[in-house]
Coordinates of C-alpha atoms and ligand atoms in Angstrom, one line a residue:
M1 CA -1.7 -40.5 -20.6
F2 CA -3.2 -40.7 -17.1
F3 CA -4.4 -37.6 -15.5
D4 CA -6.3 -36.2 -12.5
T5 CA -9.9 -35.5 -13.6
N6 CA -10.1 -32.9 -10.8
P7 CA -7.1 -30.6 -11.4
K8 CA -6.1 -28.2 -8.7
I9 CA -3.6 -26.1 -10.6
I10 CA -4.0 -25.1 -14.3
L11 CA -1.7 -23.0 -16.5
G12 CA -3.7 -21.0 -19.0
I13 CA -2.3 -19.6 -22.2
E14 CA -4.1 -16.9 -24.4
T15 CA -2.8 -15.5 -27.7
S16 CA -5.9 -14.9 -29.8
C17 CA -5.2 -11.3 -30.7
D18 CA -2.8 -8.6 -29.4
E19 CA -2.2 -9.9 -25.9
T20 CA 0.2 -12.7 -25.0
A21 CA -1.0 -14.0 -21.7
A22 CA -0.2 -16.8 -19.3
A23 CA -1.8 -17.4 -15.9
I24 CA -1.7 -20.0 -13.1
L25 CA -4.9 -20.6 -11.2
K26 CA -5.6 -22.8 -8.2
K27 CA -9.0 -24.3 -7.4
D28 CA -9.9 -25.4 -3.9
N29 CA -12.9 -25.2 -1.5
N30 CA -12.6 -21.4 -1.4
G31 CA -13.1 -21.1 -5.2
I32 CA -10.6 -20.2 -7.9
Q33 CA -7.7 -18.1 -7.0
I34 CA -5.1 -16.4 -9.3
L35 CA -1.5 -17.3 -8.4
S36 CA -0.2 -15.3 -11.4
N37 CA -1.7 -13.5 -14.3
I38 CA 0.9 -12.1 -16.8
I39 CA 0.0 -10.1 -19.9
A40 CA 2.3 -8.7 -22.5
S41 CA 0.3 -6.4 -24.8
S42 CA 1.3 -5.1 -28.2
A43 CA -1.7 -2.7 -28.0
E44 CA 0.7 0.3 -27.9
I45 CA 2.1 -0.7 -31.2
Q46 CA -1.4 -1.3 -32.6
S47 CA -2.4 2.1 -31.2
K48 CA 0.1 3.7 -33.6
Y49 CA -1.7 2.3 -36.6
G50 CA -5.2 2.6 -35.2
G51 CA -5.9 -1.1 -35.1
V52 CA -4.4 -4.6 -35.1
I53 CA -2.1 -5.6 -38.0
P54 CA -2.4 -9.5 -37.9
E55 CA 1.2 -10.3 -39.0
Q56 CA 2.7 -7.8 -36.6
A57 CA 0.6 -9.1 -33.7
A58 CA 1.7 -12.7 -34.5
R59 CA 5.3 -11.6 -34.5
E60 CA 4.9 -10.0 -31.1
Q61 CA 3.2 -13.2 -29.8
L62 CA 6.3 -15.2 -30.8
V63 CA 8.6 -12.8 -29.1
S64 CA 6.6 -12.8 -25.8
I65 CA 5.2 -16.2 -25.3
I66 CA 8.1 -18.0 -23.6
P67 CA 9.1 -15.0 -21.3
V68 CA 5.4 -14.6 -20.3
I69 CA 5.0 -18.3 -19.4
K70 CA 8.3 -18.2 -17.5
E71 CA 7.2 -15.2 -15.6
A72 CA 3.8 -16.8 -14.8
L73 CA 5.6 -19.8 -13.3
E74 CA 8.0 -17.7 -11.3
E75 CA 5.3 -15.4 -9.9
A76 CA 3.2 -18.3 -8.9
K77 CA 6.3 -20.0 -7.4
C78 CA 5.4 -23.1 -9.4
K79 CA 7.6 -25.6 -11.2
P80 CA 6.1 -27.5 -14.2
K81 CA 5.7 -30.5 -11.9
N82 CA 3.2 -28.6 -9.8
I83 CA 0.9 -27.9 -12.7
D84 CA -1.9 -30.4 -13.1
A85 CA -3.0 -29.3 -16.6
L86 CA -2.7 -26.8 -19.4
A87 CA -5.5 -24.8 -21.0
V88 CA -5.1 -22.9 -24.2
T89 CA -7.3 -20.7 -26.4
Y90 CA -7.8 -22.5 -29.7
G91 CA -10.2 -20.0 -31.3
P92 CA -11.6 -17.7 -32.4
G93 CA -8.9 -15.1 -33.2
L94 CA -6.2 -14.3 -35.7
V95 CA -4.8 -17.5 -37.1
G96 CA -1.1 -16.5 -36.8
C97 CA -1.6 -15.4 -33.2
L98 CA -3.6 -18.5 -32.2
L99 CA -1.0 -20.8 -33.6
I100 CA 1.7 -19.4 -31.3
G101 CA -0.3 -20.3 -28.2
V102 CA -1.7 -23.6 -29.5
E103 CA 1.7 -24.9 -30.7
T104 CA 3.4 -23.8 -27.5
A105 CA 0.7 -25.5 -25.3
K106 CA 0.9 -28.7 -27.4
T107 CA 4.7 -28.9 -27.0
L108 CA 4.6 -28.2 -23.2
S109 CA 1.8 -30.7 -22.8
L110 CA 3.9 -33.4 -24.5
V111 CA 7.2 -32.5 -22.8
W112 CA 5.7 -32.1 -19.3
E113 CA 3.2 -34.9 -19.8
K114 CA 0.3 -32.9 -18.7
P115 CA -3.3 -32.9 -20.1
L116 CA -4.2 -30.2 -22.5
V117 CA -7.7 -28.6 -22.5
P118 CA -8.7 -26.5 -25.5
V119 CA -10.8 -23.4 -24.6
N120 CA -13.2 -21.4 -26.7
H121 CA -12.1 -17.8 -26.0
L122 CA -15.7 -16.6 -26.1
L123 CA -16.9 -19.0 -23.5
G124 CA -13.7 -18.4 -21.5
H125 CA -14.6 -14.7 -21.2
F126 CA -17.6 -15.6 -19.1
Y127 CA -15.4 -17.6 -16.7
A128 CA -13.8 -14.4 -15.4
N129 CA -17.0 -14.3 -13.3
W130 CA -16.0 -17.5 -11.5
I131 CA -12.6 -16.2 -10.4
T132 CA -12.5 -15.4 -6.7
D133 CA -10.7 -12.1 -6.8
K134 CA -9.3 -10.3 -3.7
G135 CA -11.8 -12.0 -1.4
T136 CA -15.0 -11.1 -3.3
L137 CA -16.8 -14.2 -4.3
L138 CA -18.0 -13.4 -7.8
S139 CA -19.0 -17.0 -8.7
P140 CA -22.5 -17.3 -9.9
D141 CA -23.4 -20.7 -8.6
T142 CA -27.1 -21.0 -9.5
F143 CA -28.0 -21.7 -13.0
P144 CA -29.6 -20.6 -15.3
I145 CA -27.8 -17.4 -16.1
I146 CA -28.2 -15.0 -19.0
G147 CA -24.7 -14.1 -20.3
L148 CA -23.9 -11.1 -22.4
L149 CA -20.5 -11.2 -24.1
V150 CA -19.3 -7.8 -25.4
S151 CA -15.8 -7.8 -26.8
G152 CA -13.9 -6.3 -29.7
G153 CA -15.0 -8.9 -32.1
H154 CA -18.2 -10.4 -30.6
T155 CA -21.5 -9.4 -29.1
D156 CA -23.4 -12.5 -28.0
L157 CA -26.2 -13.5 -25.7
I158 CA -26.3 -16.9 -24.2
L159 CA -28.5 -18.8 -21.8
M160 CA -26.2 -20.9 -19.6
E161 CA -28.0 -23.8 -18.0
N162 CA -24.9 -25.4 -16.5
H163 CA -21.1 -25.5 -17.1
G164 CA -20.6 -26.5 -20.7
K165 CA -24.3 -26.4 -21.4
Y166 CA -25.5 -23.3 -23.0
R167 CA -27.9 -22.0 -25.7
Y168 CA -26.9 -19.3 -28.1
L169 CA -29.7 -16.7 -28.1
G170 CA -28.5 -14.1 -30.5
G171 CA -25.6 -11.9 -31.5
T172 CA -24.5 -9.1 -33.7
R173 CA -25.3 -9.2 -37.4
D174 CA -22.5 -6.9 -38.3
D175 CA -20.1 -4.9 -36.0
A176 CA -19.5 -5.9 -32.4
A177 CA -20.1 -3.5 -29.6
G178 CA -16.4 -3.1 -29.0
E179 CA -15.8 -2.6 -32.7
A180 CA -18.5 0.2 -32.7
F181 CA -16.5 1.9 -29.9
D182 CA -13.2 1.4 -31.7
K183 CA -14.5 2.6 -35.1
T184 CA -16.3 5.7 -33.8
A185 CA -13.3 6.5 -31.6
R186 CA -11.2 6.6 -34.7
L187 CA -13.7 9.1 -36.3
L188 CA -13.3 11.2 -33.2
G189 CA -9.5 11.1 -33.5
L190 CA -9.1 8.9 -30.4
P191 CA -6.6 6.1 -30.0
Y192 CA -7.1 2.4 -30.2
P193 CA -8.6 0.7 -28.3
G194 CA -11.5 3.1 -28.6
G195 CA -13.7 1.9 -25.7
P196 CA -11.8 3.3 -22.8
A197 CA -11.0 6.5 -24.8
V198 CA -14.6 7.2 -25.8
S199 CA -15.7 6.5 -22.2
K200 CA -13.2 8.9 -20.7
L201 CA -14.1 11.7 -23.1
A202 CA -17.8 10.9 -22.6
K203 CA -17.6 11.9 -18.9
Q204 CA -17.4 15.6 -20.0
G205 CA -20.2 15.4 -22.5
N206 CA -24.0 15.4 -22.7
P207 CA -25.3 12.0 -23.8
K208 CA -28.5 13.6 -25.1
A209 CA -26.7 16.1 -27.4
F210 CA -27.0 13.9 -30.5
K211 CA -29.8 11.6 -31.6
L212 CA -28.0 8.5 -32.7
P213 CA -29.8 5.3 -34.0
R214 CA -30.5 2.3 -31.7
P215 CA -30.7 -0.3 -34.4
M216 CA -32.8 -3.4 -33.8
I217 CA -33.6 -2.2 -30.2
K218 CA -37.3 -3.1 -30.7
S219 CA -36.8 -6.1 -33.0
D220 CA -38.5 -9.4 -32.0
N221 CA -35.2 -11.4 -31.8
L222 CA -32.1 -11.1 -29.6
D223 CA -29.8 -10.0 -32.3
F224 CA -27.8 -6.8 -32.5
S225 CA -26.6 -4.4 -35.2
F226 CA -24.0 -1.7 -34.7
S227 CA -22.7 -0.8 -38.1
G228 CA -25.2 2.0 -38.7
L229 CA -23.7 3.9 -35.7
K230 CA -20.4 4.7 -37.4
T231 CA -22.2 6.0 -40.5
A232 CA -24.4 8.2 -38.3
V233 CA -21.4 9.5 -36.4
S234 CA -19.5 10.1 -39.5
N235 CA -22.4 12.2 -40.9
I236 CA -22.7 14.2 -37.7
I237 CA -18.9 14.9 -37.8
L238 CA -19.1 16.1 -41.4
D239 CA -21.9 18.5 -40.5
G240 CA -20.2 19.7 -37.3
L241 CA -16.7 20.5 -38.6
S242 CA -15.6 24.1 -38.3
P243 CA -14.4 25.8 -41.5
S244 CA -10.9 24.9 -40.5
G245 CA -11.9 21.2 -40.4
R246 CA -11.7 20.8 -36.7
M247 CA -14.1 19.5 -34.0
S248 CA -14.5 21.6 -30.9
E249 CA -13.8 19.9 -27.6
S250 CA -17.3 20.1 -26.4
F251 CA -18.6 18.7 -29.7
R252 CA -16.3 15.7 -29.4
A253 CA -17.2 15.1 -25.7
D254 CA -21.0 15.4 -26.5
L255 CA -20.6 13.0 -29.4
A256 CA -18.6 10.5 -27.3
A257 CA -21.3 10.6 -24.6
S258 CA -24.0 10.1 -27.2
I259 CA -22.2 7.1 -28.7
E260 CA -21.6 5.5 -25.3
E261 CA -25.3 5.9 -24.4
A262 CA -26.5 4.5 -27.8
I263 CA -24.4 1.4 -27.5
I264 CA -25.4 0.8 -23.8
D265 CA -29.1 1.4 -24.5
V266 CA -29.2 -1.4 -27.1
L267 CA -27.1 -3.8 -25.0
V268 CA -29.2 -3.3 -21.9
A269 CA -32.5 -3.6 -23.8
K270 CA -31.6 -6.9 -25.3
T271 CA -30.2 -8.4 -22.1
K272 CA -33.3 -7.4 -20.3
K273 CA -35.5 -8.9 -23.0
A274 CA -33.5 -12.2 -22.8
A275 CA -33.8 -12.3 -19.0
K276 CA -37.6 -11.8 -19.3
Q277 CA -38.1 -14.2 -22.1
F278 CA -36.4 -17.1 -20.4
N279 CA -37.5 -16.0 -16.9
V280 CA -33.9 -15.9 -15.7
N281 CA -33.0 -13.8 -12.7
Q282 CA -29.2 -13.9 -12.9
I283 CA -27.2 -11.9 -15.5
M284 CA -23.5 -12.0 -16.1
L285 CA -21.5 -9.7 -18.3
A286 CA -18.2 -10.5 -19.9
G287 CA -15.7 -9.1 -22.5
G288 CA -13.7 -5.9 -22.8
V289 CA -16.7 -3.7 -23.1
A290 CA -18.0 -5.0 -19.7
A291 CA -15.1 -3.0 -18.3
N292 CA -17.2 0.1 -19.1
K293 CA -18.4 1.5 -15.8
K294 CA -21.5 3.1 -17.2
L295 CA -22.7 -0.1 -18.8
T296 CA -22.4 -1.9 -15.5
E297 CA -24.3 0.9 -13.7
V298 CA -27.1 1.0 -16.2
V299 CA -27.5 -2.8 -16.3
R300 CA -27.6 -2.9 -12.5
K301 CA -30.1 0.0 -12.3
T302 CA -32.4 -1.1 -15.0
T303 CA -32.5 -4.8 -14.1
S304 CA -33.0 -4.2 -10.4
E305 CA -35.9 -1.8 -11.2
Q306 CA -37.5 -4.1 -13.7
I307 CA -36.5 -7.7 -12.7
S308 CA -36.6 -7.9 -9.0
H309 CA -33.6 -9.2 -7.1
A310 CA -31.6 -9.9 -10.3
P311 CA -28.0 -10.5 -9.2
I312 CA -25.7 -9.1 -11.8
Y313 CA -22.2 -10.5 -12.1
V314 CA -19.5 -8.4 -13.7
P315 CA -15.8 -9.3 -13.6
P316 CA -13.4 -6.6 -12.2
P317 CA -12.2 -4.5 -15.2
H318 CA -8.8 -6.1 -15.4
L319 CA -10.4 -9.5 -15.9
C320 CA -12.9 -8.3 -18.5
T321 CA -10.3 -7.6 -21.1
D322 CA -8.2 -10.4 -22.6
N323 CA -6.2 -12.5 -20.2
A324 CA -5.2 -16.1 -19.6
A325 CA -6.8 -16.3 -16.1
F326 CA -10.3 -16.8 -17.6
I327 CA -9.0 -19.4 -20.0
A328 CA -7.7 -21.5 -17.0
A329 CA -10.9 -20.8 -15.0
C330 CA -13.0 -22.1 -17.9
A331 CA -10.9 -25.3 -18.1
F332 CA -11.6 -26.1 -14.4
Y333 CA -15.3 -26.3 -15.1
N334 CA -15.1 -27.7 -18.7
F335 CA -12.3 -30.2 -18.2
H336 CA -12.1 -32.1 -21.5
P337 CA -8.5 -32.8 -22.4
V338 CA -7.6 -33.7 -26.0
N339 CA -4.7 -35.5 -27.7
P340 CA -2.1 -32.7 -28.1
L341 CA -1.0 -34.0 -31.4
T342 CA -4.4 -33.5 -33.0
L343 CA -5.4 -30.1 -31.6
Q344 CA -5.6 -27.3 -34.2
A345 CA -6.3 -23.6 -34.0
S346 CA -9.8 -22.7 -35.1
P347 CA -9.9 -19.0 -36.1
G348 CA -13.6 -19.0 -36.9
L349 CA -14.9 -20.7 -33.8
S350 CA -18.1 -19.2 -32.4
L351 CA -20.5 -19.7 -29.5
D352 CA -23.2 -20.3 -32.0
K353 CA -21.8 -23.6 -33.3
K354 CA -20.9 -24.7 -29.8
L355 CA -17.7 -26.4 -30.9
N356 CA -16.2 -26.3 -27.4
Ligands
LIG401 O1 -12.5 -8.8 -24.8 P1 -11.5 -7.9 -25.3 O2 -10.3 -7.5 -24.4 O3 -10.8 -8.4 -26.6 C1 -11.5 -9.2 -27.5 O4 -11.6 -10.5 -27.3 O5 -12.0 -8.6 -28.5 O6 -12.3 -6.6 -25.8 C2 -11.6 -5.5 -26.4 C3 -12.7 -4.5 -26.7 C4 -12.2 -3.3 -27.5 O7 -13.1 -3.1 -28.6 C5 -12.2 -2.1 -26.5 O8 -12.4 -0.9 -27.2 C6 -13.3 -2.5 -25.6 O9 -13.2 -3.9 -25.5 N1 -13.2 -1.9 -24.3 C7 -14.1 -1.0 -23.8 C8 -13.6 -0.6 -22.5 N2 -12.4 -1.3 -22.3 C9 -12.2 -2.0 -23.4 N3 -15.2 -0.5 -24.3 C10 -15.9 0.3 -23.6 N4 -15.6 0.8 -22.4 C11 -14.4 0.4 -21.8 N5 -14.0 0.8 -20.6
LIG402 ZN1 -11.6 -11.4 -25.8

């Protein structure tokens, strides 16, 4: 198959968890623009059960995938012939969900005779920073950059030396930052996903009210650990329940604020440490937890005080959480098409192994 090695329009597909997403992006001299960015989420269904049920999420992917791709084409006013290439998340994620996106992309690639680029979802998250959104040029164009990925399943630090050239610096040894939000939210009786709910409640609370652990904050490495947080929160709740077994509103708000601050403290300390260790001035955040306003504020404040002129890149909140726009954006800069017949979903893919 012959293809343009400098594609201008890419259709991205993302189905790694509970979002079915398709987006069409265009790259020109002004950067990368979104022509359409469609997301069907089954999060409301997951919310009912307090988390994602893999089989159910996969079923929802199957129902949504074709309508979502159709809508992305319509909104972008694109016909298949206008698309130069397809990009699809091939891992990590829930295998049943990944398969829906991967098999759909393989089929479209063969039928439309367009190149197919597999994208590591984790690397993809960082590329939300290269999307030119509403006139703001977010693109970090000078390497090296320290990247912090904070999502529901991952907390990773990388040193990106160029597109497709990065070093894994460290990551969580147990729960991810988003998972810590989700699990402690559940203990507080808040819905899934927990991050936005904890953050909203935290606004009314005192972050110094409870002393929560900051595991590994002073360790020599760039690894994280968040699982101790839920045990600490659970113990505080058991001690703080009223005789009727309820938590007061102020107690819940104080605990939410303390949780948010504990997670942010550790994330910021390790990101700062990585930036100093590798003498890197630019920092980018990515992943659902990067939608947290307080995290962004603290990173900006701390790093500008302690690392002079450090530009901080954070995608707008709607591009932090899962979408297909960052999958397409990643493919523009990491354009390595594969034979569609041989591509397989890779649920356990990580940044550490650098399989991308
Ligand atoms: O990146 P993402 O959309 O999905 C994964 O690839 O995991 O991240 C989802 C995670 C969830 O754990 C959710 O609670 C968290 O991001 N999250 C937030 C916020 N918005 C989403 N955490 C803290 N504050 C937020 N505003
Ligand atoms: Zn994600």
